[in-house]
Tab-separated table of C-alpha atoms in Angstrom:
chain	number	residue	atom	x	y	z
A	11	MET	CA	-7.443	59.949	-36.710
A	12	THR	CA	-3.888	59.658	-36.517
A	13	PRO	CA	-1.963	56.668	-36.284
A	14	ARG	CA	0.381	58.533	-33.396
A	15	THR	CA	-2.493	59.666	-31.620
A	16	VAL	CA	-4.161	55.992	-31.522
A	17	LEU	CA	-0.946	54.594	-30.151
A	18	ALA	CA	-0.821	58.031	-27.779
A	19	ALA	CA	-4.508	56.549	-25.875
A	20	LEU	CA	-3.861	53.287	-26.307
A	21	LEU	CA	-0.338	54.206	-24.284
A	22	ALA	CA	-2.222	55.522	-21.909
A	23	THR	CA	-4.860	53.055	-21.679
A	24	VAL	CA	-2.744	50.315	-20.594
A	25	VAL	CA	-0.872	53.176	-17.608
A	26	ALA	CA	-4.455	53.865	-16.622
A	27	LEU	CA	-5.521	49.838	-15.917
A	28	VAL	CA	-1.296	49.057	-14.899
A	29	VAL	CA	-2.004	52.166	-11.484
A	30	LEU	CA	-5.378	50.636	-11.450
A	31	ILE	CA	-4.926	47.437	-10.236
A	32	ALA	CA	-1.602	48.735	-8.411
A	33	ASP	CA	-3.998	50.648	-6.435
A	34	VAL	CA	-6.397	47.898	-5.712
A	35	SER	CA	-3.955	44.956	-4.841
A	36	GLY	CA	-1.902	47.396	-3.098
A	37	GLY	CA	0.962	46.577	-5.156
A	38	GLY	CA	2.746	49.969	-5.455
A	39	ARG	CA	6.432	51.313	-4.073
A	40	GLY	CA	5.293	52.082	-0.898
A	41	PRO	CA	3.938	49.844	2.065
A	42	TYR	CA	0.996	48.975	2.443
A	43	GLU	CA	-0.864	51.485	4.876
A	44	VAL	CA	-3.633	50.255	7.653
A	45	ARG	CA	-4.850	52.934	9.819
A	46	ALA	CA	-6.468	50.894	13.212
A	47	ILE	CA	-8.553	52.247	15.623
A	48	PHE	CA	-7.665	51.319	19.416
A	49	ASP	CA	-9.597	51.600	22.699
A	50	ASN	CA	-6.000	51.929	23.757
A	51	ALA	CA	-2.768	51.784	21.773
A	52	GLY	CA	-0.204	52.491	25.817
A	53	PHE	CA	3.057	50.834	25.568
A	54	ALA	CA	2.793	50.963	21.883
A	55	VAL	CA	5.273	52.551	19.590
A	56	SER	CA	6.609	53.632	15.862
A	57	GLY	CA	8.844	51.037	14.400
A	58	GLU	CA	6.997	48.006	17.020
A	59	ASP	CA	6.954	44.742	14.703
A	60	VAL	CA	3.780	43.790	12.726
A	61	ARG	CA	3.808	40.079	12.197
A	62	ILE	CA	0.629	37.939	10.627
A	63	ALA	CA	1.177	33.929	11.187
A	64	GLY	CA	4.194	34.962	13.527
A	65	ALA	CA	6.292	36.334	10.663
A	66	ASN	CA	6.971	39.697	10.951
A	67	VAL	CA	6.126	41.700	7.471
A	68	GLY	CA	5.251	45.299	8.417
A	69	SER	CA	5.929	47.987	11.364
A	70	ILE	CA	4.132	50.535	13.113
A	71	GLN	CA	4.154	53.675	11.613
A	72	SER	CA	2.713	56.044	13.710
A	73	LEU	CA	0.382	56.734	16.915
A	74	GLY	CA	-2.219	59.117	16.838
A	75	VAL	CA	-5.568	59.692	18.649
A	76	THR	CA	-8.534	59.937	17.541
A	77	GLN	CA	-11.807	62.929	17.152
A	78	ASN	CA	-13.539	60.535	19.772
A	79	HIS	CA	-10.757	60.504	21.504
A	80	GLU	CA	-9.440	56.642	20.554
A	81	ALA	CA	-5.995	55.584	19.747
A	82	ALA	CA	-4.998	55.733	15.807
A	83	VAL	CA	-2.751	53.412	15.305
A	84	THR	CA	-0.961	53.801	11.235
A	85	LEU	CA	0.378	50.324	9.881
A	86	ALA	CA	3.038	49.751	7.129
A	87	ILE	CA	3.126	46.775	5.831
A	88	ASP	CA	6.400	46.082	3.869
A	89	ARG	CA	5.549	42.592	2.510
A	90	PRO	CA	2.752	42.484	-0.276
A	91	GLY	CA	2.477	38.868	0.537
A	92	PHE	CA	0.163	39.593	3.215
A	93	THR	CA	-2.307	42.373	1.378
A	94	PRO	CA	-4.998	43.288	1.424
A	95	PHE	CA	-6.959	43.352	4.298
A	96	HIS	CA	-10.570	42.902	4.395
A	97	ALA	CA	-13.709	43.662	6.345
A	98	ASN	CA	-13.499	40.672	9.039
A	99	ALA	CA	-9.817	41.530	9.500
A	100	THR	CA	-8.951	41.444	12.927
A	101	CYS	CA	-5.995	43.637	15.148
A	102	THR	CA	-4.209	42.944	18.451
A	103	ILE	CA	-1.394	44.990	20.373
A	104	ARG	CA	-0.234	42.275	22.387
A	105	PRO	CA	3.113	41.967	24.908
A	106	GLN	CA	6.906	41.254	23.141
A	107	SER	CA	8.316	40.895	26.760
A	108	LEU	CA	8.776	41.178	29.956
A	109	ILE	CA	10.054	44.898	29.539
A	110	ALA	CA	6.922	46.451	28.258
A	111	GLU	CA	7.637	46.040	24.453
A	112	ARG	CA	4.739	45.687	21.697
A	113	TYR	CA	3.962	44.332	18.939
A	114	VAL	CA	1.144	44.200	16.863
A	115	ASP	CA	-0.681	40.645	15.460
A	116	CYS	CA	-3.117	40.790	12.311
A	117	LEU	CA	-5.307	38.396	10.224
A	118	PRO	CA	-6.200	39.750	7.054
A	119	GLY	CA	-9.525	38.480	6.986
A	120	SER	CA	-10.502	36.314	3.927
A	121	ALA	CA	-10.790	37.283	0.265
A	122	SER	CA	-14.925	36.413	0.002
A	123	ALA	CA	-14.974	39.531	2.036
A	124	PRO	CA	-14.880	43.094	0.637
A	125	ALA	CA	-12.187	44.972	0.470
A	126	LEU	CA	-11.279	47.404	4.015
A	127	GLN	CA	-12.343	51.341	3.286
A	128	LYS	CA	-9.771	53.877	2.014
A	129	LEU	CA	-8.880	57.084	3.415
A	130	THR	CA	-7.822	60.326	1.460
A	131	SER	CA	-4.439	60.114	3.041
A	132	GLY	CA	-3.819	56.591	0.997
A	133	ALA	CA	-4.439	54.845	4.098
A	134	TYR	CA	-7.102	51.652	5.060
A	135	LEU	CA	-9.477	52.409	8.137
A	136	LEU	CA	-9.739	49.324	10.441
A	137	PRO	CA	-12.940	50.313	12.679
A	138	VAL	CA	-12.682	50.323	16.598
A	139	THR	CA	-15.397	46.938	16.219
A	140	ARG	CA	-12.266	45.075	14.945
A	141	THR	CA	-8.985	45.316	16.754
A	142	HIS	CA	-8.574	44.399	20.356
A	143	SER	CA	-6.616	45.784	23.338
A	144	PRO	CA	-5.894	43.392	25.964
A	145	ILE	CA	-5.242	43.966	29.107
A	146	ASP	CA	-2.370	43.434	31.022
A	147	THR	CA	-1.366	41.334	34.045
A	148	ASP	CA	0.110	43.534	35.980
A	149	VAL	CA	-2.720	45.996	35.625
A	150	VAL	CA	-4.698	42.709	36.753
A	151	GLN	CA	-2.517	42.261	39.865
A	152	ASP	CA	-1.501	45.847	41.431
A	153	ILE	CA	-5.183	46.676	41.458
A	154	SER	CA	-5.058	44.231	44.095
A	155	GLN	CA	-2.328	46.762	45.910
A	156	ALA	CA	-4.033	49.047	48.441
A	157	PRO	CA	-2.825	52.829	45.858
A	158	LEU	CA	-4.230	51.531	42.369
A	159	ARG	CA	-7.689	50.090	44.701
A	160	GLU	CA	-8.050	52.650	46.056
A	161	ARG	CA	-7.769	54.970	42.769
A	162	LEU	CA	-10.021	52.148	41.396
A	163	SER	CA	-12.566	52.798	43.166
A	164	VAL	CA	-12.685	56.413	43.456
A	165	ILE	CA	-12.872	56.500	39.190
A	166	LEU	CA	-15.342	53.854	39.300
A	167	ASP	CA	-17.828	56.166	41.920
A	168	GLU	CA	-16.999	59.450	39.516
A	169	LEU	CA	-17.762	57.334	36.656
A	170	GLY	CA	-20.994	54.745	37.848
A	171	THR	CA	-23.142	57.751	37.298
A	172	GLY	CA	-22.280	58.320	33.474
A	173	LEU	CA	-21.761	54.296	33.370
A	174	ALA	CA	-25.036	53.292	34.199
A	175	ALA	CA	-26.682	54.220	31.244
A	176	ARG	CA	-23.599	52.776	28.916
A	177	GLY	CA	-23.790	49.101	29.833
A	178	SER	CA	-23.408	47.947	26.360
A	179	ASP	CA	-21.246	50.242	26.084
A	180	LEU	CA	-18.916	49.253	28.740
A	181	ASN	CA	-20.045	45.410	27.928
A	182	ALA	CA	-18.071	45.964	24.119
A	183	VAL	CA	-15.400	47.843	25.204
A	184	ILE	CA	-14.837	45.279	28.198
A	185	HIS	CA	-14.802	41.935	25.219
A	186	ARG	CA	-12.602	44.433	22.840
A	187	ALA	CA	-10.132	44.445	25.862
A	188	ASP	CA	-9.937	40.573	26.023
A	189	PRO	CA	-11.134	39.041	23.218
A	190	ALA	CA	-10.924	35.782	25.872
A	191	LEU	CA	-13.464	36.936	27.672
A	192	GLY	CA	-16.072	37.803	24.173
A	193	TYR	CA	-14.917	33.803	23.649
A	194	THR	CA	-15.575	32.708	26.555
A	195	ASP	CA	-19.239	34.224	26.381
A	196	SER	CA	-19.178	32.567	23.427
A	197	VAL	CA	-18.306	28.950	24.456
A	198	LEU	CA	-21.321	29.556	27.196
A	199	LYS	CA	-24.404	30.627	25.039
A	200	ILE	CA	-22.835	27.387	22.996
A	201	LEU	CA	-23.070	25.164	26.413
A	202	ASP	CA	-26.791	27.180	27.466
A	203	ARG	CA	-28.011	25.881	23.568
A	204	GLN	CA	-26.183	22.896	24.254
A	205	ASP	CA	-27.811	22.059	28.055
A	206	ARG	CA	-29.579	18.584	27.473
A	207	VAL	CA	-26.190	17.283	25.915
A	208	LEU	CA	-24.211	17.537	28.627
A	209	ALA	CA	-26.777	16.728	30.679
A	210	ARG	CA	-27.354	13.257	28.426
A	211	LEU	CA	-23.648	13.130	28.431
A	212	ALA	CA	-22.854	13.729	32.175
A	213	THR	CA	-25.061	10.048	32.841
A	214	ASP	CA	-23.130	8.475	29.611
A	215	SER	CA	-20.187	9.405	31.469
A	216	GLU	CA	-21.404	7.901	34.195
A	217	ALA	CA	-22.584	4.837	33.040
A	218	VAL	CA	-19.265	4.550	31.256
A	219	LEU	CA	-16.656	4.710	34.415
A	220	ALA	CA	-18.555	2.384	36.493
A	221	PRO	CA	-17.297	-0.511	34.924
A	222	LEU	CA	-14.017	1.514	34.582
A	223	ALA	CA	-14.580	2.206	38.911
A	224	ARG	CA	-14.865	-1.844	39.065
A	225	ALA	CA	-11.724	-2.507	36.932
A	226	ARG	CA	-9.381	0.433	37.878
A	227	GLY	CA	-7.171	-2.854	38.828
A	228	LYS	CA	-6.848	-3.849	35.521
A	229	LEU	CA	-6.749	-0.322	34.567
A	230	ALA	CA	-3.972	0.480	36.628
A	231	ASP	CA	-1.913	-2.970	35.612
A	232	PHE	CA	-2.841	-1.436	32.281
A	233	VAL	CA	-0.733	1.714	32.475
A	234	ILE	CA	1.967	0.024	34.405
A	235	GLN	CA	2.443	-2.086	31.736
A	236	ALA	CA	2.230	0.662	29.012
A	237	ASN	CA	4.527	2.478	30.885
A	238	THR	CA	6.965	-0.341	30.663
A	239	THR	CA	6.629	-0.452	26.900
A	240	ALA	CA	6.733	2.667	26.636
A	241	VAL	CA	10.455	2.949	28.419
A	242	ALA	CA	11.759	-0.837	26.310
A	243	SER	CA	10.227	1.642	23.105
A	244	ALA	CA	12.368	4.165	24.678
A	245	ALA	CA	15.466	2.793	24.858
A	246	ARG	CA	14.963	1.448	21.131
A	247	ALA	CA	14.084	4.256	19.683
A	248	ALA	CA	16.778	4.441	17.249
A	249	ALA	CA	15.834	1.158	15.713
A	250	ILE	CA	12.400	2.163	15.458
A	251	SER	CA	13.147	4.772	13.568
A	252	ARG	CA	15.053	2.818	11.360
A	253	THR	CA	12.141	1.100	10.598
A	254	PHE	CA	9.891	3.505	10.001
A	255	GLN	CA	12.488	4.943	6.845
A	256	LEU	CA	13.175	1.364	6.115
A	257	LEU	CA	8.657	0.889	5.933
A	258	PRO	CA	7.968	2.910	2.251
A	259	GLY	CA	11.321	0.922	0.881
A	260	PHE	CA	9.577	-2.331	1.818
A	261	LEU	CA	6.362	-1.012	0.675
A	262	SER	CA	7.408	0.420	-2.716
A	263	GLN	CA	8.656	-3.271	-2.770
A	264	LEU	CA	5.662	-5.289	-0.847
A	265	ARG	CA	2.903	-3.608	-3.329
A	266	PRO	CA	3.973	-6.440	-6.684
A	267	LEU	CA	3.425	-9.222	-4.176
A	268	MET	CA	0.714	-7.580	-3.297
A	269	THR	CA	-0.346	-6.786	-6.373
A	270	ASP	CA	-0.365	-10.706	-7.167
A	271	LEU	CA	-1.975	-11.971	-4.706
A	272	GLY	CA	-5.146	-10.165	-5.066
A	273	ALA	CA	-5.472	-11.398	-8.724
A	274	LEU	CA	-4.845	-15.098	-7.235
A	275	ALA	CA	-7.150	-14.373	-4.792
A	276	ASP	CA	-9.513	-13.052	-7.530
A	277	GLN	CA	-8.636	-16.449	-9.516
A	278	GLY	CA	-9.288	-18.721	-7.084
A	279	THR	CA	-12.418	-17.620	-5.747
A	280	PRO	CA	-13.886	-20.576	-7.852
A	281	LEU	CA	-11.598	-22.574	-6.739
A	282	LEU	CA	-12.100	-22.027	-3.041
A	283	GLY	CA	-15.581	-21.525	-3.983
A	284	ASP	CA	-15.325	-25.377	-5.530
A	285	LEU	CA	-13.214	-26.467	-1.871
A	286	GLY	CA	-16.242	-25.247	0.082
A	287	GLN	CA	-18.917	-27.054	-1.455
A	288	SER	CA	-16.970	-30.086	-0.661
A	289	ALA	CA	-15.471	-29.799	2.416
A	290	ALA	CA	-17.448	-32.377	4.075
A	291	ALA	CA	-16.503	-34.901	1.741
A	292	ILE	CA	-13.191	-34.289	2.237
A	293	ASP	CA	-13.944	-33.711	5.740
A	294	ARG	CA	-15.413	-37.485	5.642
A	295	GLN	CA	-12.105	-38.530	3.782
A	296	PHE	CA	-9.470	-37.625	6.694
A	297	LYS	CA	-12.332	-39.149	9.029
A	298	VAL	CA	-11.560	-42.429	6.810
A	299	LEU	CA	-8.210	-42.050	6.507
A	300	VAL	CA	-7.200	-41.674	10.203
A	301	PRO	CA	-8.039	-45.230	10.808
A	302	PHE	CA	-5.957	-46.538	7.266
A	303	ALA	CA	-2.793	-44.749	8.675
A	304	GLN	CA	-3.023	-46.901	11.277
A	305	ARG	CA	-3.654	-50.133	9.742
A	306	ALA	CA	-1.165	-48.882	6.700
A	307	ARG	CA	1.585	-48.493	9.820
A	308	PRO	CA	2.357	-51.618	10.296
A	309	ALA	CA	2.721	-52.160	6.688
A	310	LEU	CA	5.103	-49.658	6.295
A	311	ILE	CA	7.080	-50.984	8.680
A	312	ALA	CA	7.554	-54.586	7.558
A	313	LEU	CA	7.766	-52.793	4.155
A	314	GLY	CA	10.820	-51.024	6.390
A	315	ASN	CA	12.499	-53.535	8.192
A	316	ALA	CA	12.774	-55.402	4.903
A	317	ALA	CA	14.405	-53.197	2.755
A	318	GLN	CA	16.431	-52.466	5.675
A	319	ARG	CA	17.188	-56.254	5.211
A	320	SER	CA	17.682	-56.611	1.992
A	321	GLU	CA	20.186	-53.309	2.022
A	322	PRO	CA	23.137	-55.481	1.374
A	323	ASP	CA	22.550	-58.182	-1.085
A	324	LEU	CA	20.965	-54.657	-2.931
A	325	LEU	CA	24.151	-52.881	-2.391
A	326	ALA	CA	25.509	-56.392	-3.484
A	327	SER	CA	24.275	-56.212	-6.368
A	328	THR	CA	26.096	-52.659	-7.561
A	329	PRO	CA	28.349	-54.639	-9.469
A	330	LEU	CA	26.191	-56.040	-11.416
A	331	ALA	CA	23.486	-53.549	-11.921
A	332	ASN	CA	27.098	-51.852	-13.501
A	333	ARG	CA	27.682	-55.255	-15.887
A	334	LEU	CA	24.883	-55.398	-17.491
A	335	VAL	CA	24.637	-51.393	-18.007
A	336	ALA	CA	27.802	-51.838	-19.930
A	337	LEU	CA	26.232	-54.973	-21.378
A	338	GLY	CA	23.159	-53.198	-22.398
A	339	THR	CA	25.150	-50.208	-23.988
A	340	GLN	CA	27.651	-52.863	-26.393
A	341	ALA	CA	24.526	-53.822	-27.049
A	342	VAL	CA	22.414	-51.030	-28.641
A	343	PRO	CA	24.091	-51.993	-32.535
A	344	ALA	CA	23.464	-54.768	-32.108
A	345	ALA	CA	20.163	-54.556	-31.035
A	346	GLY	CA	19.020	-51.973	-33.475
A	347	TYR	CA	20.814	-54.505	-35.998
A	348	LEU	CA	17.719	-56.856	-34.510
A	349	ASP	CA	15.635	-54.129	-34.968
A	350	ARG	CA	15.572	-53.566	-38.299
A	351	LEU	CA	15.837	-57.757	-39.402
A	352	LEU	CA	12.148	-58.106	-37.208
A	353	GLY	CA	11.332	-54.987	-38.802
A	354	SER	CA	11.889	-56.755	-42.547
A	355	LEU	CA	10.715	-60.830	-41.434
A	356	ASN	CA	7.329	-58.887	-39.846
A	357	THR	CA	7.121	-56.323	-43.215
A	358	THR	CA	7.771	-58.989	-45.629
A	359	GLY	CA	5.691	-62.147	-44.423
A	360	ALA	CA	9.398	-64.406	-43.822
A	361	ILE	CA	7.681	-65.714	-40.564
A	362	GLU	CA	4.518	-66.931	-41.739
A	363	GLN	CA	6.808	-68.316	-44.839
A	364	LEU	CA	9.221	-70.388	-42.166
A	365	MET	CA	6.271	-71.815	-39.834
A	366	GLY	CA	4.485	-72.774	-43.597
A	367	VAL	CA	7.988	-74.539	-44.754
A	368	LEU	CA	7.618	-75.950	-41.678
A	369	PHE	CA	4.200	-77.192	-41.748
A	370	ASN	CA	4.654	-78.326	-45.401
A	371	GLY	CA	8.141	-79.629	-45.130
A	372	THR	CA	6.615	-82.250	-41.364
A	373	SER	CA	3.610	-82.909	-43.663
A	374	ALA	CA	6.159	-83.915	-46.776
A	375	ALA	CA	7.637	-86.570	-44.236
A	376	ASN	CA	5.160	-87.879	-42.502
A	377	GLY	CA	1.720	-88.442	-44.267
A	378	PHE	CA	-1.986	-89.266	-43.512
A	379	ASP	CA	-4.337	-92.164	-45.495
A	380	ALA	CA	-7.057	-94.589	-44.251
A	381	ASP	CA	-5.070	-96.448	-42.797
A	382	GLY	CA	-3.380	-93.842	-40.031
A	383	HIS	CA	0.370	-92.158	-40.324
A	384	TYR	CA	3.174	-93.175	-41.526
A	385	VAL	CA	6.429	-92.165	-42.332
A	386	ARG	CA	7.708	-91.848	-46.082
A	387	ILE	CA	11.129	-93.244	-46.570
A	388	GLU	CA	11.999	-90.761	-49.691
A	389	GLY	CA	11.028	-87.006	-49.837
A	390	LEU	CA	8.906	-85.541	-52.831
A	391	VAL	CA	11.509	-84.066	-55.228
A	392	GLY	CA	9.632	-81.534	-58.212
A	393	ASP	CA	9.588	-78.813	-59.998
A	394	CYS	CA	7.876	-77.170	-56.776
A	395	THR	CA	10.494	-78.225	-54.372
A	396	ALA	CA	13.506	-75.892	-55.691
A	397	TYR	CA	14.481	-72.361	-54.233
A	398	ALA	CA	13.134	-69.856	-56.535
A	399	LEU	CA	12.578	-65.305	-56.226
A	400	SER	CA	9.702	-65.512	-58.566
A	401	PRO	CA	6.551	-67.812	-58.707
A	402	VAL	CA	6.582	-70.867	-60.934
A	403	GLY	CA	3.684	-72.213	-62.969
A	404	GLY	CA	1.713	-74.524	-61.470
A	405	CYS	CA	3.447	-74.186	-57.655
A	406	SER	CA	1.160	-73.305	-55.345
A	407	ALA	CA	3.769	-71.361	-53.266
A	408	LYS	CA	3.116	-68.105	-52.119
A	409	PHE	CA	5.105	-64.598	-51.943
A	410	GLY	CA	3.475	-62.158	-50.291
A	411	GLY	CA	4.258	-58.884	-52.561
A	412	ALA	CA	8.091	-59.620	-51.561
A	413	THR	CA	10.612	-58.287	-54.214
A	414	ALA	CA	13.833	-59.076	-55.169
A	415	VAL	CA	15.211	-55.415	-54.126
A	416	GLN	CA	13.735	-55.912	-50.099
A	417	SER	CA	14.226	-59.786	-50.016
A	418	ASP	CA	18.009	-58.640	-50.077
A	419	ARG	CA	17.661	-56.139	-47.473
A	420	ALA	CA	16.498	-58.264	-45.854
A	421	ALA	CA	18.994	-60.999	-46.542
A	422	GLN	CA	21.797	-57.964	-45.913
A	423	THR	CA	20.155	-57.456	-42.829
A	424	PHE	CA	20.189	-60.913	-41.302
A	425	LYS	CA	24.561	-60.862	-42.344
A	426	GLY	CA	24.898	-57.840	-40.801
A	427	LEU	CA	23.610	-58.786	-36.888
A	428	LEU	CA	25.413	-62.609	-37.347
A	429	GLY	CA	28.643	-61.033	-38.519
A	430	TYR	CA	28.234	-58.326	-35.951
A	431	LEU	CA	27.615	-61.115	-33.270
A	432	VAL	CA	30.412	-62.896	-34.707
A	433	GLY	CA	32.574	-60.551	-33.807
A	434	HIS	CA	31.417	-59.256	-30.578
A	435	HIS	CA	31.806	-63.396	-29.375
A	436	ARG	CA	35.928	-62.494	-31.296
């Protein structure tokens, strides 16, 4: 095969698929036509609306009569979104106004059901078993009038013999004529199957309604109060409406707080468990706390009275407190020098050495022998009595590891403290 032949074959296949899909879906250029068979299509004319779920989707294209003397109504559906029709589709002719205008109300059926049979004319057949032709209320009312009542009697007398053997067909025609009769028949069958349930419902209803009957006064008062509440709510309708409008924003802002509260509850569960275990002890503590508080109350009252009496003295001591604050502020440098001096004295062992000097000096001036204490007239002077910065041989003085540098620093610190005190005193 040549490339041109292959291309032509592919093009023909694509065109055939497009035509087939358009034919199946009813999405061609022309309207989707449904040939609906009705027992009676009185007052229906061409051009009337076809509706699905209240929306206008097309119109009645033409009307005809079948070989079985049934009305054949061709419906043209212009909106593809409501097609195709399926085997469980239904159509009903309904009154559109009080001047005998009609429209066709249809349900296209469910997609799980097979599609309608397609006729050679291109329309899809909706059988008479899936259509309804309701009888208008004015016709039913006219039966009570003398002329129509007599005519109906004549028709029933003449057709009685023919209808006697076709009761099922007449029943089917009546049900198709008014769908409500079919629905009523289904409801009656359901009620027949549920007779025991209905009997029990009546018994239970009596048991439920008896207390309500005894409390009918309260029930009436509830209705009255509900009416008062409804009237008040109606008066605040704008505010209530505004509240509901603000509720989504409030809930969105409340969500983080509720999340935090949830986390807090999860974390606080062990603590609450422990509190639950110690609840008895805490209860006892609170019971004991009551007499303690009663006894402590006089002491607290006396303390309050004492504080009230001492208030003038405390206020009078405010200048002294201010002077102490000023003195403390000014004494900060001196306290620093004193801290350094005491630290140096403590580090170098000067305090122990000072105590040793006092003890040794006292021992040098006051002697003790077998006869008792005596006072020396002359002091003992020797090689060990002079001040020295380094150890002297033969003397028992102990410098505790202090060096000349540390001694100089201690002397400088002491001089600085004395200089500050002298200058501040001046």
